[in-house]
Short mmCIF file of C-alpha atoms and ligand atoms in Angstrom, two decimals:
data_model
loop_
_atom_site.label_atom_id
_atom_site.label_comp_id
_atom_site.label_asym_id
_atom_site.label_seq_id
_atom_site.Cartn_x
_atom_site.Cartn_y
_atom_site.Cartn_z
CA MET Z 34 0.03 0.00 -0.09
CA ASN Z 35 1.49 3.40 -0.87
CA ASP Z 36 1.44 6.29 1.61
CA ALA Z 37 -1.60 8.15 0.07
CA ALA Z 38 -3.72 5.02 0.32
CA ALA Z 39 -2.60 4.41 3.82
CA SER Z 40 -3.55 7.92 4.89
CA GLY Z 41 -6.81 8.16 2.91
CA ARG Z 42 -9.30 10.98 2.38
CA THR Z 43 -9.57 13.39 5.30
CA GLY Z 44 -10.89 16.91 5.84
CA TYR Z 45 -13.37 19.24 7.27
CA VAL Z 46 -16.95 19.51 6.44
CA ALA Z 47 -19.07 22.39 7.57
CA ILE Z 48 -22.81 21.52 8.22
CA VAL Z 49 -24.90 24.73 7.56
CA GLY Z 50 -28.47 25.47 7.23
CA ARG Z 51 -31.33 27.69 8.70
CA PRO Z 52 -32.28 26.95 12.32
CA ASN Z 53 -34.06 23.66 13.11
CA VAL Z 54 -33.55 21.75 9.84
CA GLY Z 55 -31.75 18.93 11.72
CA LYS Z 56 -28.10 19.91 11.34
CA SER Z 57 -27.11 18.57 14.84
CA THR Z 58 -29.30 15.48 14.57
CA LEU Z 59 -27.47 14.69 11.37
CA LEU Z 60 -24.04 15.29 12.85
CA ASN Z 61 -24.86 12.91 15.76
CA ALA Z 62 -26.16 10.20 13.32
CA LEU Z 63 -23.15 10.45 11.12
CA VAL Z 64 -20.75 10.29 14.03
CA GLY Z 65 -22.80 7.89 16.03
CA GLU Z 66 -22.31 9.81 19.22
CA HIS Z 67 -24.40 12.52 20.84
CA VAL Z 68 -21.82 15.27 20.24
CA SER Z 69 -24.24 18.25 19.62
CA ILE Z 70 -27.43 19.01 21.44
CA THR Z 71 -30.65 18.96 19.59
CA SER Z 72 -34.30 20.09 20.26
CA ARG Z 73 -37.44 20.85 18.46
CA LYS Z 74 -36.82 24.59 19.15
CA PRO Z 75 -34.63 26.76 16.72
CA GLN Z 76 -31.29 28.29 17.92
CA THR Z 77 -30.30 25.17 19.76
CA THR Z 78 -26.75 25.16 18.74
CA ARG Z 79 -24.78 28.32 19.63
CA GLU Z 80 -21.21 27.50 18.70
CA ARG Z 81 -19.06 25.51 16.44
CA VAL Z 82 -18.83 21.92 17.60
CA LEU Z 83 -16.68 19.32 15.84
CA GLY Z 84 -17.76 15.70 15.37
CA VAL Z 85 -15.22 13.28 13.97
CA LEU Z 86 -16.07 10.09 11.89
CA THR Z 87 -13.25 7.81 11.20
CA ASP Z 88 -14.04 5.08 8.76
CA ALA Z 89 -10.93 2.85 9.02
CA ALA Z 90 -12.21 -0.05 7.04
CA PRO Z 91 -9.98 -1.07 4.12
CA PRO Z 92 -9.26 -0.46 1.27
CA ALA Z 93 -9.07 3.35 2.08
CA GLN Z 94 -9.32 5.17 5.38
CA ARG Z 95 -11.72 8.06 5.59
CA GLN Z 96 -11.91 10.66 8.25
CA PHE Z 97 -14.64 13.32 8.26
CA VAL Z 98 -14.35 16.21 10.55
CA PHE Z 99 -17.78 17.68 10.75
CA VAL Z 100 -18.21 21.28 11.96
CA ASP Z 101 -21.75 21.74 13.39
CA THR Z 102 -22.82 25.39 13.17
CA PRO Z 103 -25.59 27.45 14.71
CA GLY Z 104 -28.69 27.82 12.40
CA PHE Z 105 -28.06 30.93 10.34
CA GLN Z 106 -30.19 33.77 11.88
CA GLN Z 107 -32.22 36.01 9.67
CA ARG Z 108 -32.07 38.93 12.06
CA HIS Z 109 -29.43 39.97 14.45
CA ARG Z 110 -31.51 40.16 17.55
CA SER Z 111 -28.69 40.29 19.94
CA LEU Z 112 -24.86 40.13 20.23
CA LEU Z 113 -25.23 36.49 20.72
CA THR Z 114 -27.01 35.95 17.40
CA ARG Z 115 -24.48 38.01 15.72
CA ARG Z 116 -21.73 35.79 16.99
CA MET Z 117 -23.70 32.74 15.89
CA ASN Z 118 -23.73 34.11 12.20
CA GLU Z 119 -20.02 34.81 12.47
CA ALA Z 120 -19.52 31.22 13.52
CA VAL Z 121 -21.31 30.14 10.32
CA ALA Z 122 -19.20 32.35 8.05
CA ALA Z 123 -15.90 31.38 9.75
CA ALA Z 124 -16.67 27.67 9.32
CA LEU Z 125 -17.63 28.21 5.62
CA ALA Z 126 -14.23 29.85 4.94
CA GLU Z 127 -11.88 27.13 6.31
CA VAL Z 128 -13.51 23.76 5.33
CA ASP Z 129 -12.78 21.36 2.43
CA ALA Z 130 -16.51 20.68 1.73
CA VAL Z 131 -19.91 21.91 2.75
CA LEU Z 132 -22.99 19.92 3.79
CA PHE Z 133 -26.01 22.23 3.33
CA VAL Z 134 -29.06 20.89 5.11
CA VAL Z 135 -32.60 21.76 4.15
CA GLU Z 136 -36.12 20.16 4.86
CA ALA Z 137 -37.11 17.90 1.98
CA ASP Z 138 -40.52 19.22 1.73
CA ARG Z 139 -39.98 22.98 1.47
CA TRP Z 140 -37.54 25.85 0.38
CA THR Z 141 -37.81 28.98 2.55
CA GLU Z 142 -36.45 32.42 2.61
CA GLY Z 143 -34.11 31.26 5.27
CA ASP Z 144 -32.63 28.64 3.07
CA GLN Z 145 -32.14 31.13 0.34
CA ARG Z 146 -30.09 33.24 2.67
CA VAL Z 147 -27.86 30.35 3.60
CA LEU Z 148 -27.44 29.64 -0.18
CA ALA Z 149 -26.37 33.17 -0.77
CA LEU Z 150 -23.49 32.64 1.75
CA LEU Z 151 -22.06 29.49 -0.15
CA PRO Z 152 -18.90 29.73 -2.13
CA GLN Z 153 -19.26 30.03 -6.01
CA PRO Z 154 -17.31 27.35 -7.67
CA ALA Z 155 -14.16 28.60 -9.34
CA GLU Z 156 -14.02 28.62 -13.12
CA GLY Z 157 -13.94 25.09 -14.51
CA GLN Z 158 -14.22 23.40 -11.19
CA GLY Z 159 -17.10 21.59 -9.48
CA SER Z 160 -18.69 22.90 -6.44
CA ARG Z 161 -17.69 21.79 -2.87
CA VAL Z 162 -21.36 21.71 -1.62
CA VAL Z 163 -23.52 18.70 -1.03
CA LEU Z 164 -27.11 19.22 -0.35
CA ALA Z 165 -28.95 16.99 2.05
CA LEU Z 166 -32.76 17.00 1.88
CA ASN Z 167 -33.50 15.99 5.40
CA LYS Z 168 -36.67 14.71 7.15
CA THR Z 169 -37.63 12.57 4.23
CA ASP Z 170 -39.50 10.39 6.77
CA GLU Z 171 -42.06 13.29 6.99
CA LEU Z 172 -42.97 13.14 3.28
CA SER Z 173 -46.23 11.50 2.55
CA HIS Z 174 -44.95 9.92 -0.77
CA ARG Z 175 -41.46 9.10 -1.72
CA ASP Z 176 -42.57 10.25 -5.31
CA ALA Z 177 -42.68 13.78 -3.87
CA LEU Z 178 -38.87 13.84 -3.77
CA LEU Z 179 -38.27 13.88 -7.58
CA PRO Z 180 -39.76 17.22 -8.26
CA ARG Z 181 -38.14 18.53 -5.10
CA ILE Z 182 -34.64 17.41 -6.32
CA ALA Z 183 -35.21 19.07 -9.77
CA GLU Z 184 -36.27 22.26 -8.15
CA VAL Z 185 -33.21 22.59 -5.81
CA ALA Z 186 -30.70 21.46 -8.48
CA ALA Z 187 -31.70 24.68 -10.52
CA ARG Z 188 -30.80 26.84 -7.62
CA TYR Z 189 -27.05 25.93 -7.32
CA PRO Z 190 -24.54 23.58 -8.99
CA PHE Z 191 -24.54 21.16 -6.03
CA ALA Z 192 -21.87 18.54 -6.14
CA ALA Z 193 -24.68 16.06 -5.20
CA ILE Z 194 -28.15 16.14 -3.77
CA VAL Z 195 -28.92 13.44 -1.23
CA PRO Z 196 -32.23 12.66 0.52
CA VAL Z 197 -31.78 11.58 4.13
CA SER Z 198 -33.63 11.14 7.37
CA ALA Z 199 -31.19 12.07 10.22
CA GLU Z 200 -33.77 10.84 12.81
CA LYS Z 201 -34.30 7.53 11.18
CA ARG Z 202 -30.62 7.18 9.94
CA GLN Z 203 -31.52 6.70 6.33
CA GLY Z 204 -29.44 7.71 3.39
CA LEU Z 205 -26.32 8.20 5.40
CA PRO Z 206 -23.83 5.92 3.54
CA PRO Z 207 -24.51 7.61 0.03
CA LEU Z 208 -24.17 11.06 1.75
CA LEU Z 209 -20.73 10.04 3.17
CA ASP Z 210 -19.62 8.63 -0.24
CA GLU Z 211 -20.46 11.88 -1.90
CA LEU Z 212 -18.60 14.06 0.84
CA ALA Z 213 -15.62 11.79 0.69
CA LYS Z 214 -15.16 12.63 -3.02
CA LEU Z 215 -14.66 16.21 -2.00
CA LEU Z 216 -12.03 15.64 0.66
CA PRO Z 217 -8.27 15.79 -0.10
CA GLN Z 218 -5.95 12.85 0.54
CA GLY Z 219 -3.85 13.26 3.59
CA PRO Z 220 -2.83 11.89 7.05
CA LEU Z 221 -5.54 11.60 9.70
CA LEU Z 222 -6.27 14.77 11.60
CA PHE Z 223 -7.56 13.22 14.73
CA GLU Z 224 -6.97 10.02 16.74
CA LEU Z 225 -8.87 6.98 15.65
CA ASP Z 226 -11.10 6.99 18.72
CA GLN Z 227 -11.65 10.74 19.09
CA TYR Z 228 -15.09 11.83 18.26
CA THR Z 229 -15.20 15.47 19.16
CA ASP Z 230 -12.79 18.33 19.96
CA ARG Z 231 -14.77 19.42 22.95
CA ASN Z 232 -13.97 18.35 26.59
CA VAL Z 233 -16.42 16.63 28.95
CA ARG Z 234 -17.04 19.77 30.87
CA PHE Z 235 -18.47 21.40 27.62
CA LEU Z 236 -20.42 18.37 26.70
CA ALA Z 237 -21.99 18.16 30.28
CA ALA Z 238 -22.95 21.91 30.27
CA GLU Z 239 -24.55 21.39 26.97
CA ARG Z 240 -26.50 18.46 28.02
CA ILE Z 241 -27.98 20.48 30.80
CA ARG Z 242 -28.84 23.14 28.40
CA GLU Z 243 -30.44 20.63 26.10
CA LYS Z 244 -32.74 19.35 28.88
CA ALA Z 245 -33.70 22.96 29.67
CA PHE Z 246 -34.43 23.59 25.97
CA ARG Z 247 -36.46 20.54 25.81
CA LEU Z 248 -38.50 20.95 29.01
CA LEU Z 249 -39.20 24.68 29.03
CA GLY Z 250 -41.77 26.83 27.19
CA ASP Z 251 -40.89 28.41 23.89
CA GLU Z 252 -40.17 31.92 25.34
CA LEU Z 253 -37.34 30.95 27.52
CA PRO Z 254 -34.63 28.75 26.15
CA CYS Z 255 -32.88 31.44 24.10
CA GLY Z 256 -32.15 33.13 27.34
CA ILE Z 257 -30.44 30.27 29.10
CA ALA Z 258 -26.72 29.76 29.46
CA VAL Z 259 -25.08 26.98 31.53
CA THR Z 260 -21.71 27.16 33.31
CA ILE Z 261 -19.96 24.51 35.33
CA ASP Z 262 -18.87 25.94 38.73
CA GLN Z 263 -17.37 22.86 40.25
CA TRP Z 264 -16.01 19.54 38.87
CA GLU Z 265 -14.63 16.91 41.15
CA GLU Z 266 -13.98 13.52 39.79
CA ASP Z 267 -12.27 10.44 40.75
CA GLU Z 268 -12.12 6.84 39.46
CA GLN Z 269 -15.38 5.96 41.11
CA GLN Z 270 -17.71 9.01 40.73
CA ALA Z 271 -18.03 12.67 39.83
CA ALA Z 272 -19.66 15.61 41.66
CA ILE Z 273 -20.65 18.54 39.53
CA ALA Z 274 -22.30 21.90 40.25
CA ALA Z 275 -23.74 23.93 37.54
CA THR Z 276 -25.62 27.23 37.13
CA LEU Z 277 -28.33 27.97 34.69
CA TRP Z 278 -28.21 31.54 33.91
CA VAL Z 279 -31.38 33.48 32.90
CA GLU Z 280 -32.08 36.94 31.72
CA ARG Z 281 -34.87 38.09 34.05
CA ASP Z 282 -36.19 37.43 37.54
CA ALA Z 283 -39.47 36.04 36.17
CA HIS Z 284 -37.53 33.44 34.14
CA LYS Z 285 -35.82 32.22 37.24
CA ALA Z 286 -39.14 31.08 38.70
CA MET Z 287 -40.08 29.39 35.47
CA VAL Z 288 -36.96 27.45 35.40
CA ILE Z 289 -37.28 26.39 38.95
CA GLY Z 290 -40.94 25.50 38.53
CA ALA Z 291 -43.63 24.78 41.20
CA GLY Z 292 -41.83 23.46 44.32
CA GLY Z 293 -38.61 23.06 42.31
CA ALA Z 294 -40.13 20.42 40.05
CA LYS Z 295 -38.87 21.67 36.75
CA LEU Z 296 -35.29 22.28 37.83
CA ARG Z 297 -35.32 18.73 39.47
CA GLU Z 298 -36.45 17.19 36.24
CA ILE Z 299 -33.93 19.08 34.08
CA GLY Z 300 -31.29 17.85 36.59
CA ARG Z 301 -32.46 14.32 36.73
CA LEU Z 302 -32.28 13.94 32.85
CA ALA Z 303 -29.00 15.71 32.47
CA ARG Z 304 -27.40 13.70 35.38
CA ALA Z 305 -28.36 10.41 33.65
CA ASP Z 306 -26.76 11.68 30.38
CA ILE Z 307 -23.63 12.89 32.12
CA ALA Z 308 -23.28 9.63 34.00
CA THR Z 309 -23.43 7.79 30.59
CA LEU Z 310 -20.78 10.22 29.12
CA LEU Z 311 -18.42 9.68 32.07
CA ALA Z 312 -19.27 6.03 32.58
CA LYS Z 313 -19.65 6.56 36.41
CA PRO Z 314 -22.18 7.67 38.92
CA VAL Z 315 -22.60 11.44 39.00
CA ARG Z 316 -23.94 13.95 41.60
CA LEU Z 317 -25.28 17.06 39.97
CA ASP Z 318 -26.23 20.21 41.73
CA THR Z 319 -28.00 22.81 39.73
CA HIS Z 320 -28.67 26.50 40.62
CA VAL Z 321 -30.55 29.18 38.80
CA ARG Z 322 -29.21 32.75 38.67
CA VAL Z 323 -30.14 35.97 36.84
CA ARG Z 324 -27.75 37.86 34.71
CA LYS Z 325 -29.79 40.79 33.25
CA HIS Z 326 -29.62 40.91 29.31
CA TRP Z 327 -26.48 38.58 29.06
CA ASN Z 328 -27.44 37.95 25.47
CA ASP Z 329 -26.18 41.43 24.65
CA ASP Z 330 -23.34 41.74 27.22
CA PRO Z 331 -19.87 41.12 25.91
CA ALA Z 332 -18.37 40.32 29.29
CA ALA Z 333 -21.20 37.90 30.05
CA LEU Z 334 -20.86 36.13 26.72
CA ARG Z 335 -17.24 35.75 27.35
CA ALA Z 336 -17.80 34.40 30.94
CA PHE Z 337 -20.33 31.85 29.47
CA GLY Z 338 -17.84 30.75 26.74
CA TYR Z 339 -19.45 32.33 23.80
CA GLU Z 340 -16.41 34.15 22.41
N1 GTP V 454 -38.99 13.82 11.42
C1 GTP V 454 -37.69 14.24 11.45
N2 GTP V 454 -37.38 15.03 12.39
C2 GTP V 454 -36.03 15.43 12.44
C3 GTP V 454 -35.07 14.86 11.55
N3 GTP V 454 -33.79 15.46 11.81
C4 GTP V 454 -34.13 16.19 12.86
N4 GTP V 454 -35.31 16.36 13.25
C5 GTP V 454 -35.89 17.01 14.34
O1 GTP V 454 -35.84 18.47 14.02
C6 GTP V 454 -35.66 19.29 15.17
C7 GTP V 454 -34.42 20.09 15.01
O2 GTP V 454 -33.35 19.30 15.06
P1 GTP V 454 -31.84 19.83 15.39
O3 GTP V 454 -30.88 18.79 15.01
O4 GTP V 454 -31.69 20.44 16.76
O5 GTP V 454 -31.82 21.08 14.23
P2 GTP V 454 -30.69 22.00 14.04
O6 GTP V 454 -30.64 22.37 12.57
O7 GTP V 454 -29.31 21.59 14.64
O8 GTP V 454 -31.17 23.39 14.94
P3 GTP V 454 -30.36 24.65 15.39
O9 GTP V 454 -29.14 24.23 16.13
O10 GTP V 454 -31.33 25.37 16.34
O11 GTP V 454 -30.00 25.42 14.21
C8 GTP V 454 -35.54 18.17 16.34
O12 GTP V 454 -36.86 18.20 16.96
C9 GTP V 454 -35.20 16.91 15.60
O13 GTP V 454 -35.72 15.79 16.27
C10 GTP V 454 -35.50 13.85 10.69
O14 GTP V 454 -34.74 13.33 9.73
N5 GTP V 454 -36.86 13.56 10.59
MG1 MG V 455 -28.07 22.45 16.02
#
């Protein structure tokens, strides 16, 4: 085997799209690990998160380094949303390929705005963008796909258009094959068993935020950030203390819930996830604190890790 074959195809793939199309669900399905949090509410992902899939099976190794990005926001509602859009633009600039995700049954103004950000292929070269038509499980007829594919193909010279269901894990091998064609030959970028660049503290804080997103009413999640205040861990167990930051006093009461029930439920679900992540029993203490208008406060964004 020559060197090139031994190293295989490897590179970065940015996953972009408007909010809530299923980018993080697709990343987790492709990587096979719960790297990036998901919820039915838009604006779940706030930062770039890497998920690594290494396919070491002969004849050639492949390593995909997926960059999950926040859903591209149509309006800059706050400093946080501006930072989220900057994260999308930065990811697009530095990757080898782009995975653009839309919902199979519609094309919206939000999709159009993301399309406008995509790099135009250089003269005589093919594009580096693969389009995934996600949530095909929600289509009433498989026949509905053909006209959809024709319609989106006319909008941009995609390298490929692949129908998938991230939730049902359908269509993923053809999607990977199309993306692999766009990656350069080279040595592996990450260790064989590494599936993210994020440390466990980040993953734990994100799991807590995920449970809050899933359990709270629509008006609240955008205003929640989670910090880890204490982390003590030995071979047998871990003790973690975390704060859920909200923007207003009224929100604090909503997160805590009647008699503390809501916060207990968030803590119970998050604790179970974190115990799986660490493969040991976990004690998790959660607190709720108010930091007024943290969404627009540069110092707070820095303190909460949204640089
Ligand atoms: N039916 C169906 N639902 C899906 C599929 N993929 C994702 N979803 C759902 O769509 C919702 C949004 O999924 P996310 O993965 O959080 O979407 P996202 O694009 O990362 O969202 P943001 O991070 O907010 O931009 C969740 O409720 C998912 O369960 C799919 O293939 N089929
Ligand atoms: Mg997401």
